[in-house]
XYZ file of C-alpha atoms in Angstrom:
568
model
C 13.975 -78.230 93.396
C 16.735 -75.848 92.163
C 17.533 -72.843 94.143
C 15.212 -69.842 93.631
C 16.854 -67.027 91.732
C 16.377 -63.815 93.841
C 15.953 -61.320 91.042
C 15.024 -62.722 87.544
C 14.538 -59.784 85.213
C 10.955 -58.929 84.263
C 11.133 -59.997 80.728
C 13.623 -62.701 80.702
C 11.388 -63.951 77.858
C 12.077 -67.409 76.821
C 15.222 -68.643 75.442
C 12.746 -71.186 74.084
C 13.619 -74.762 74.773
C 13.364 -76.539 71.462
C 12.415 -73.509 69.473
C 8.635 -73.286 69.698
C 8.243 -75.516 72.700
C 8.392 -74.685 76.423
C 10.660 -71.933 77.838
C 13.689 -72.010 79.960
C 13.859 -68.511 81.116
C 12.709 -65.878 83.480
C 15.127 -67.170 86.045
C 13.846 -70.802 85.897
C 16.724 -73.099 86.256
C 16.084 -76.179 84.040
C 17.939 -79.189 83.147
C 18.101 -81.265 80.015
C 16.464 -84.691 79.986
C 13.210 -86.234 81.210
C 14.073 -85.669 84.892
C 14.260 -81.879 84.330
C 10.930 -81.450 82.448
C 7.251 -81.088 83.483
C 4.842 -82.073 80.809
C 1.507 -80.394 81.374
C -1.065 -82.720 79.855
C -4.667 -81.461 80.419
C -3.819 -80.408 83.983
C -6.101 -80.033 86.941
C -6.419 -76.554 88.554
C -6.320 -76.641 92.335
C -7.242 -73.163 93.431
C -6.792 -72.318 97.119
C -8.869 -69.797 99.091
C -8.839 -66.335 97.740
C -7.348 -67.343 94.335
C -10.609 -67.306 92.258
C -9.582 -64.397 90.164
C -6.358 -65.910 89.115
C -8.106 -69.260 88.344
C -10.737 -67.566 86.212
C -7.964 -65.893 84.270
C -6.084 -69.072 83.733
C -9.134 -70.953 82.564
C -10.073 -68.174 80.211
C -6.682 -67.266 78.766
C -4.640 -70.470 79.029
C -7.568 -72.538 78.375
C -8.325 -70.808 75.143
C -4.746 -71.121 73.874
C -4.132 -74.770 74.984
C -7.507 -76.276 74.909
C -7.284 -77.246 78.543
C -10.465 -77.288 80.596
C -8.533 -76.873 83.871
C -11.168 -78.630 86.033
C -10.853 -78.534 89.812
C -9.941 -81.879 91.444
C -12.807 -83.588 93.068
C -12.693 -83.565 96.893
C -10.217 -86.210 98.118
C -9.321 -87.140 94.510
C -5.760 -88.115 93.712
C -4.382 -86.736 90.489
C -3.523 -90.375 89.362
C -0.609 -89.233 87.366
C -2.391 -86.103 85.987
C -0.397 -82.865 86.209
C -1.718 -80.227 88.539
C -1.383 -76.382 88.640
C -1.859 -75.183 92.165
C -2.643 -71.624 93.272
C -1.844 -70.520 96.749
C -1.825 -67.125 98.563
C 1.226 -66.825 100.868
C 1.054 -63.459 102.642
C 4.494 -63.860 104.291
C 6.001 -63.270 100.819
C 5.076 -59.687 101.191
C 7.299 -59.247 104.204
C 10.254 -61.087 102.689
C 9.984 -60.053 99.056
C 7.364 -57.259 98.938
C 3.862 -56.429 97.675
C 2.834 -57.985 94.375
C 5.553 -60.586 94.590
C 5.330 -64.288 93.801
C 7.079 -67.611 93.711
C 6.665 -70.210 90.891
C 7.826 -73.792 91.484
C 7.911 -76.455 88.738
C 8.508 -80.063 89.372
C 7.694 -83.219 87.221
C 4.201 -83.430 88.729
C 3.102 -79.889 87.970
C 3.302 -76.222 88.888
C 2.770 -74.399 92.162
C 2.008 -70.670 91.959
C 2.313 -68.703 95.276
C 1.367 -64.988 95.521
C 2.007 -62.528 98.317
C -1.382 -61.157 97.458
C -3.877 -61.516 94.683
C -1.741 -59.241 92.373
C 1.376 -61.315 92.910
C -0.526 -64.481 92.178
C -1.701 -62.949 88.958
C 1.781 -62.059 87.913
C 2.816 -65.670 88.746
C 0.044 -66.732 86.327
C 1.462 -64.387 83.669
C 4.946 -65.771 84.125
C 3.524 -69.319 83.680
C 2.034 -68.339 80.443
C 5.237 -66.500 79.432
C 7.179 -69.791 80.075
C 4.916 -71.853 77.963
C 5.911 -69.888 74.864
C 4.422 -67.629 72.221
C 1.588 -70.120 71.414
C 0.171 -69.704 74.848
C -0.843 -66.124 73.893
C -3.253 -67.201 71.181
C -7.060 -67.298 71.453
C -7.330 -70.836 70.282
C -4.948 -73.716 69.891
C -2.783 -73.380 66.853
C -1.741 -76.990 66.522
C -3.431 -80.202 67.578
C -1.732 -82.513 69.954
C 0.889 -79.999 71.073
C 2.892 -80.922 74.068
C 3.285 -78.143 76.683
C 6.598 -78.545 78.484
C 8.206 -76.587 81.383
C 11.653 -76.968 82.808
C 11.920 -78.033 86.436
C 12.917 -75.143 88.539
C 11.639 -71.983 90.260
C 11.331 -68.224 90.348
C 10.982 -65.745 93.143
C 10.134 -62.381 91.802
C 8.648 -59.012 92.777
C 8.499 -55.481 91.319
C 10.816 -52.524 92.139
C 8.032 -49.945 91.912
C 4.416 -49.768 92.768
C 3.494 -47.517 90.003
C 4.278 -49.107 86.689
C 2.195 -47.301 84.076
C 1.233 -46.071 80.696
C -0.538 -42.865 79.855
C -2.967 -43.238 76.804
C -4.209 -40.118 75.193
C -7.691 -40.878 73.875
C -8.642 -37.167 73.559
C -6.688 -36.278 70.543
C -7.536 -39.435 68.744
C -10.345 -41.481 70.251
C -9.722 -45.216 70.877
C -12.935 -47.105 71.095
C -13.716 -49.078 74.266
C -12.579 -52.448 72.859
C -9.127 -50.989 72.018
C -8.748 -49.747 75.599
C -9.638 -53.076 76.999
C -7.128 -54.673 74.649
C -4.498 -52.286 75.965
C -5.494 -53.276 79.574
C -4.627 -56.819 78.540
C -1.332 -55.774 77.065
C -0.298 -53.838 80.104
C -1.126 -56.807 82.305
C 0.836 -59.107 80.116
C 3.877 -56.850 80.819
C 3.197 -56.715 84.474
C 2.336 -53.043 84.382
C -0.399 -51.932 86.769
C -1.537 -48.312 85.980
C -3.515 -47.054 82.914
C -3.678 -43.273 82.908
C -6.481 -42.275 80.631
C -6.104 -38.734 79.222
C -9.836 -38.115 78.789
C -10.229 -34.423 77.891
C -8.344 -31.842 75.802
C -8.901 -29.031 73.438
C -9.561 -31.615 70.592
C -12.165 -33.722 72.356
C -14.072 -34.584 75.608
C -14.385 -38.284 75.869
C -16.453 -39.233 79.132
C -20.163 -39.005 79.425
C -21.190 -36.454 82.227
C -24.947 -36.779 82.530
C -25.568 -33.349 84.133
C -23.575 -31.645 81.328
C -24.733 -33.505 78.239
C -23.243 -30.961 75.758
C -19.708 -32.076 76.879
C -20.191 -35.149 74.675
C -22.892 -33.904 72.339
C -20.671 -31.016 71.219
C -17.273 -31.561 72.873
C -16.656 -35.053 71.728
C -16.633 -34.232 67.982
C -14.465 -32.075 65.708
C -15.114 -31.364 62.034
C -11.528 -32.371 60.880
C -7.988 -33.041 62.059
C -4.519 -31.826 61.167
C -2.684 -34.613 59.432
C 0.781 -34.763 60.905
C 2.465 -32.223 62.991
C 0.939 -28.751 63.343
C 3.429 -27.467 60.703
C 1.947 -29.800 58.136
C -0.220 -28.311 55.441
C -2.335 -31.488 55.217
C -5.716 -32.120 56.760
C -7.869 -35.124 57.264
C -11.330 -33.729 56.422
C -13.167 -36.690 57.956
C -15.031 -35.568 61.260
C -13.557 -37.299 64.220
C -14.858 -38.192 67.592
C -16.355 -40.511 70.043
C -16.786 -40.867 73.856
C -17.222 -43.500 76.594
C -20.672 -43.792 78.120
C -20.640 -44.079 81.901
C -21.286 -47.832 81.533
C -18.282 -48.105 79.163
C -16.045 -46.553 81.899
C -17.554 -48.868 84.519
C -16.666 -51.805 82.352
C -13.167 -50.560 81.576
C -12.486 -49.992 85.307
C -13.911 -53.378 86.304
C -12.002 -55.210 83.443
C -8.774 -53.452 84.601
C -9.327 -54.286 88.191
C -9.688 -57.953 87.477
C -6.157 -57.760 85.901
C -4.725 -55.617 88.728
C -4.489 -52.502 86.727
C -5.587 -49.219 88.303
C -7.151 -46.677 85.955
C -6.238 -42.919 86.582
C -8.745 -40.600 84.965
C -7.571 -37.276 83.768
C -9.780 -34.215 83.421
C -7.604 -31.309 82.315
C -7.833 -27.856 84.137
C -7.435 -24.989 83.705
C -5.701 -25.262 80.235
C -6.353 -27.751 77.415
C -10.041 -26.922 77.755
C -11.351 -25.670 74.452
C -13.572 -28.748 73.881
C -15.333 -28.001 77.103
C -15.647 -24.260 76.370
C -17.062 -25.062 72.977
C -19.781 -27.007 74.632
C -20.392 -24.436 77.441
C -19.070 -21.091 76.484
C -19.660 -19.548 79.851
C -16.623 -21.626 80.963
C -14.183 -19.387 79.040
C -12.888 -15.885 79.452
C -15.903 -14.239 77.896
C -14.752 -10.637 78.539
C -11.758 -11.077 76.155
C -12.924 -13.930 73.732
C -16.138 -14.556 71.858
C -16.289 -18.020 73.391
C -19.728 -18.698 71.680
C -17.849 -18.745 68.345
C -15.415 -21.430 69.428
C -15.532 -25.078 68.162
C -13.634 -28.156 69.232
C -10.144 -27.455 68.139
C -9.011 -29.233 64.920
C -5.280 -28.508 65.420
C -2.428 -29.547 67.694
C -0.269 -27.625 70.066
C -0.887 -25.201 72.991
C -4.255 -23.398 72.951
C -4.799 -19.984 74.425
C -8.480 -20.740 75.456
C -8.384 -21.598 79.079
C -10.996 -21.639 81.875
C -12.222 -18.451 83.506
C -11.075 -18.313 87.170
C -14.579 -17.998 88.677
C -16.563 -19.801 91.333
C -19.047 -20.828 88.697
C -16.294 -22.682 86.830
C -15.313 -24.411 89.977
C -18.831 -25.459 90.694
C -19.168 -26.799 87.092
C -16.037 -28.899 87.413
C -17.031 -30.135 90.953
C -20.064 -31.486 89.221
C -17.845 -33.274 86.618
C -15.677 -34.787 89.254
C -18.642 -35.857 91.410
C -19.718 -38.154 88.516
C -16.284 -39.143 87.709
C -15.620 -40.370 91.310
C -18.718 -42.660 91.040
C -17.289 -44.231 87.920
C -13.780 -44.597 89.311
C -14.119 -46.073 92.858
C -11.529 -45.141 95.357
C -10.363 -48.731 95.986
C -9.228 -49.168 92.335
C -8.565 -45.534 91.349
C -7.273 -43.675 94.437
C -5.685 -40.842 92.218
C -7.336 -38.422 90.043
C -5.306 -36.531 87.460
C -6.212 -32.857 86.941
C -3.679 -32.044 84.168
C -2.567 -28.500 85.164
C -0.058 -28.291 82.303
C 0.553 -25.823 79.509
C -1.875 -23.216 80.589
C -1.215 -19.931 78.784
C -1.788 -16.860 80.827
C -2.492 -14.407 77.976
C -6.314 -14.305 78.474
C -6.012 -13.908 82.136
C -3.675 -10.892 81.740
C -6.162 -9.320 79.438
C -9.218 -10.149 81.443
C -10.531 -7.601 83.838
C -12.387 -10.342 85.579
C -9.300 -12.446 85.948
C -7.301 -9.422 87.285
C -9.936 -8.620 89.891
C -9.875 -12.257 90.893
C -6.148 -12.107 91.535
C -6.773 -9.091 93.833
C -9.588 -10.718 95.642
C -7.690 -13.954 96.272
C -4.404 -12.163 97.075
C -2.472 -14.555 94.872
C 0.807 -14.087 93.081
C -0.367 -13.009 89.627
C -1.546 -15.390 86.958
C 0.690 -18.198 88.187
C -1.169 -17.904 91.472
C -4.514 -18.271 89.673
C -3.297 -21.600 88.277
C -2.276 -22.721 91.658
C -5.607 -21.614 93.080
C -7.332 -23.893 90.693
C -5.154 -26.884 91.588
C -5.300 -26.301 95.396
C -9.077 -26.061 95.255
C -9.404 -29.489 93.660
C -6.719 -30.911 95.811
C -8.722 -30.094 98.878
C -11.984 -31.034 97.238
C -10.709 -34.498 96.246
C -8.946 -35.119 99.602
C -12.268 -34.479 101.391
C -13.549 -37.331 99.355
C -10.769 -39.745 100.019
C -8.885 -39.195 96.857
C -5.381 -37.920 95.879
C -4.691 -35.280 93.280
C -1.882 -35.783 90.811
C -0.965 -33.316 88.102
C 1.766 -32.545 85.549
C 4.727 -30.738 86.922
C 3.375 -27.262 86.029
C 1.304 -27.562 89.159
C 4.594 -26.582 90.875
C 4.074 -23.126 89.527
C 2.681 -20.658 92.074
C 3.035 -23.117 94.866
C 2.417 -26.816 95.136
C -0.871 -27.975 96.626
C -0.031 -29.655 99.902
C -1.311 -33.166 99.225
C -0.618 -33.245 95.448
C 1.512 -35.793 93.690
C 3.434 -34.769 90.494
C 3.821 -36.441 87.078
C 7.309 -35.165 86.067
C 7.114 -34.791 82.372
C 9.253 -31.773 81.292
C 12.408 -33.687 82.639
C 13.517 -34.839 86.007
C 13.744 -31.450 87.509
C 10.115 -30.956 88.564
C 10.116 -34.499 90.079
C 13.238 -33.786 92.009
C 11.935 -30.517 93.357
C 8.646 -32.096 94.397
C 10.270 -35.248 95.996
C 12.778 -33.149 97.971
C 9.815 -31.059 99.132
C 8.124 -34.289 100.431
C 5.672 -34.821 97.541
C 5.178 -38.160 95.819
C 6.378 -38.341 92.271
C 5.778 -40.371 89.083
C 8.738 -39.959 86.620
C 7.692 -39.665 83.001
C 10.339 -37.361 81.419
C 9.521 -36.609 77.811
C 13.112 -36.927 76.879
C 13.217 -40.494 77.945
C 9.765 -42.206 77.919
C 7.413 -40.244 75.596
C 6.489 -43.115 73.133
C 5.158 -40.706 70.528
C 8.860 -39.741 69.957
C 10.498 -41.443 66.900
C 12.256 -44.783 67.329
C 15.081 -44.225 64.765
C 16.545 -41.474 62.687
C 15.728 -42.882 59.171
C 13.484 -41.311 56.637
C 10.788 -44.001 56.878
C 9.739 -43.364 60.387
C 6.123 -42.203 60.230
C 5.376 -38.625 61.127
C 8.751 -38.433 63.160
C 8.244 -36.482 66.479
C 10.920 -35.447 68.924
C 14.220 -37.047 69.811
C 15.195 -40.493 68.697
C 14.161 -42.833 71.517
C 15.255 -46.392 70.578
C 14.444 -49.635 72.285
C 17.828 -49.363 73.759
C 17.386 -45.863 74.983
C 14.220 -46.904 76.870
C 15.949 -49.791 78.286
C 18.491 -47.557 79.695
C 15.967 -45.131 81.298
C 16.421 -44.685 85.116
C 13.339 -43.493 87.086
C 15.398 -42.391 90.082
C 17.976 -39.727 89.258
C 21.188 -39.990 91.235
C 21.028 -36.471 92.554
C 17.936 -37.330 94.758
C 18.565 -37.654 98.400
C 17.758 -41.088 99.939
C 14.628 -39.665 101.547
C 13.407 -38.002 98.415
C 14.140 -41.192 96.373
C 11.553 -42.943 98.561
C 8.970 -40.495 97.203
C 9.266 -41.813 93.603
C 6.262 -44.014 93.301
C 7.488 -45.296 89.957
C 7.268 -44.291 86.327
C 4.999 -44.269 83.342
C 5.502 -44.065 79.699
C 3.320 -41.440 77.914
C 1.511 -42.058 74.548
C 0.228 -38.781 73.029
C -1.828 -39.437 69.968
C -1.733 -36.336 67.800
C -0.163 -38.333 65.020
C -1.488 -41.679 65.897
C -4.802 -41.844 64.136
C -5.737 -45.448 64.829
C -4.795 -48.550 66.870
C -2.079 -49.715 64.422
C -0.282 -46.366 64.752
C -0.457 -46.609 68.544
C 0.812 -50.182 68.476
C 3.810 -49.177 66.314
C 4.803 -46.324 68.662
C 4.346 -48.279 71.899
C 5.879 -51.633 70.978
C 8.458 -52.985 71.420
C 9.557 -50.125 73.651
C 6.918 -50.876 76.245
C 8.653 -54.180 76.954
C 11.934 -52.403 77.678
C 10.078 -49.962 79.940
C 8.269 -52.761 81.680
C 11.579 -54.380 82.564
C 13.036 -51.146 83.900
C 10.096 -50.457 86.198
C 9.746 -54.055 87.378
C 13.451 -55.086 87.825
C 16.235 -53.809 89.917
C 18.625 -53.407 87.124
C 22.271 -52.203 87.209
C 23.084 -48.486 86.470
C 21.965 -47.523 82.901
C 25.449 -47.757 81.358
C 25.957 -51.175 82.825
C 22.748 -52.794 81.715
C 22.932 -55.903 79.468
C 21.116 -54.527 76.420
C 22.584 -57.307 74.238
C 21.025 -59.892 76.478
C 17.670 -58.112 76.585
C 17.658 -57.783 72.784
C 18.411 -61.473 72.436
C 15.410 -62.241 74.747
C 13.219 -59.967 72.594
C 13.435 -62.594 69.818
C 10.956 -64.777 71.756
C 8.963 -61.784 72.788
C 8.293 -60.573 69.219
C 6.623 -63.941 68.698
C 4.508 -63.276 71.688
C 3.459 -59.924 70.296
C 2.765 -61.589 66.895
C 0.404 -64.038 68.658
C -1.224 -61.064 70.455
C -1.802 -59.310 67.071
C 0.347 -56.279 68.075
C 1.424 -54.165 65.044
C 4.792 -53.326 66.522
C 7.892 -51.692 64.920
C 9.994 -54.489 63.525
C 13.743 -54.472 64.407
C 14.634 -53.654 60.849
C 12.307 -50.667 60.617
C 8.789 -49.909 59.514
C 7.006 -52.066 57.086
C 5.484 -50.462 54.000
C 2.069 -49.967 55.478
C 3.470 -48.521 58.690
C 5.009 -45.646 56.858
C 3.448 -42.259 56.246
C 5.501 -40.721 53.362
C 5.272 -37.027 52.883
C 3.537 -36.254 56.185
C 5.407 -33.709 58.243
C 6.626 -34.495 61.742
C 8.862 -32.523 64.111
C 12.073 -34.438 64.512
C 14.692 -33.033 66.891
C 18.247 -33.938 66.262
C 20.947 -34.861 68.789
C 20.771 -36.285 72.179
C 17.964 -35.065 74.480
C 19.002 -32.888 77.356
C 19.039 -34.419 80.809
C 16.929 -31.829 82.607
């Protein structure tokens, strides 16, 4: 067996041996000739103790693409020349390589997948599919009599970060349940393990709360939507909405857990709350605004209608979170996101009730009120075995003691939080906001923000060099954020997310050189095979040459920003 390569890069997607055949990549050392090849011909699947989840996944996914039944060997049965895929849990790998790590061994008789834990074994199975080539990603065999070949060799692999995520905004444009399940599969295929669902905002409330039915009866629907950036004069007059029932959420969470993806729910407080206020006007600042006249917002941007700082509002949202915690069990969703971002203080300044509340609480002005909201739910969640995470505005007015921070406005919030001893997820908008445009040409649909090309994302570094060693250990990982104001359907989401999510996935999985020293040319070459995988998966990605005619949105205004993004 060739020597294991210690750090194969995440997406060393196949330099396909023989074009559309097996793959010689991902750090697998192969050799030409019959002695260096394993032919998998209707293999057996020998699943050791505790490997049932990976076995089910292989039978379902690889079985569909290859036509293999993958039966278990009969007790005492010799393979009689038949190839075998063996699954084994090997916990000592966690000590030598780390959690979620694995080894993959190929010889002429078959394949051995060993995982440090069930997640590591699952990623070994993903790598096996990756090595088999793009046709292994289809839902049914594309060619009869195909020979599935692997080069003899081995891989030892494990992730750099424990938080490898993507935030999907389903509040601005609703993505039906099947689309969310599809994205869970796409994340898992890229060895990502966190799906952050942005479930509420001014433009829609997307999760059923049984004790407050108007949140979805009223708050899940808006009469129309701005078409393009908020500066656009165009409107889509079709009413828009939708929500996930509680059974939908249970299904999403269970489906994700089977694929070792944690789902982080986000309920935004105290800003981004007009949909909730439209459903229950008493949640708003009724002494300064006629909240009974508010509707779910049909525009984009930062909304002035924020929650009132009252005990009644706290009790209302405690009721929301009580139901939410039942839907997102602690063992698969230990974190709960409370937003905390972009909370204008205008109404609180004008509200006699809010000003009296500031005096009663003895907090430092309106920023102190925001901190009071966050600190309350930090303690409330902690009492129930959960951890609060919020956008970096939760630093304003003092950070809640147990809170973690999603650093979105740049690196600065994450640096401050990490140096103060708080856990951080790096997601700076200047680097990994995938709603930002991918090129500077005139055909990019509804162009938003800075140009963030595939290469730019590949050179993203989650741990800024100015962090102390102690603080750097507080960086849980990173996530790419997908805000959907100008993504009206699944195809638009695909276009913005891919292929850049593959570059992001390699960054958060692999221990790469410094950004300027990374081998982008090598990554770009490997993407040639990966585009064929995305084709097989039905992903409507942005082609390397630019958008296809149906991917463009001519005449619809965006908000492009020129130049290099600031490193803040």
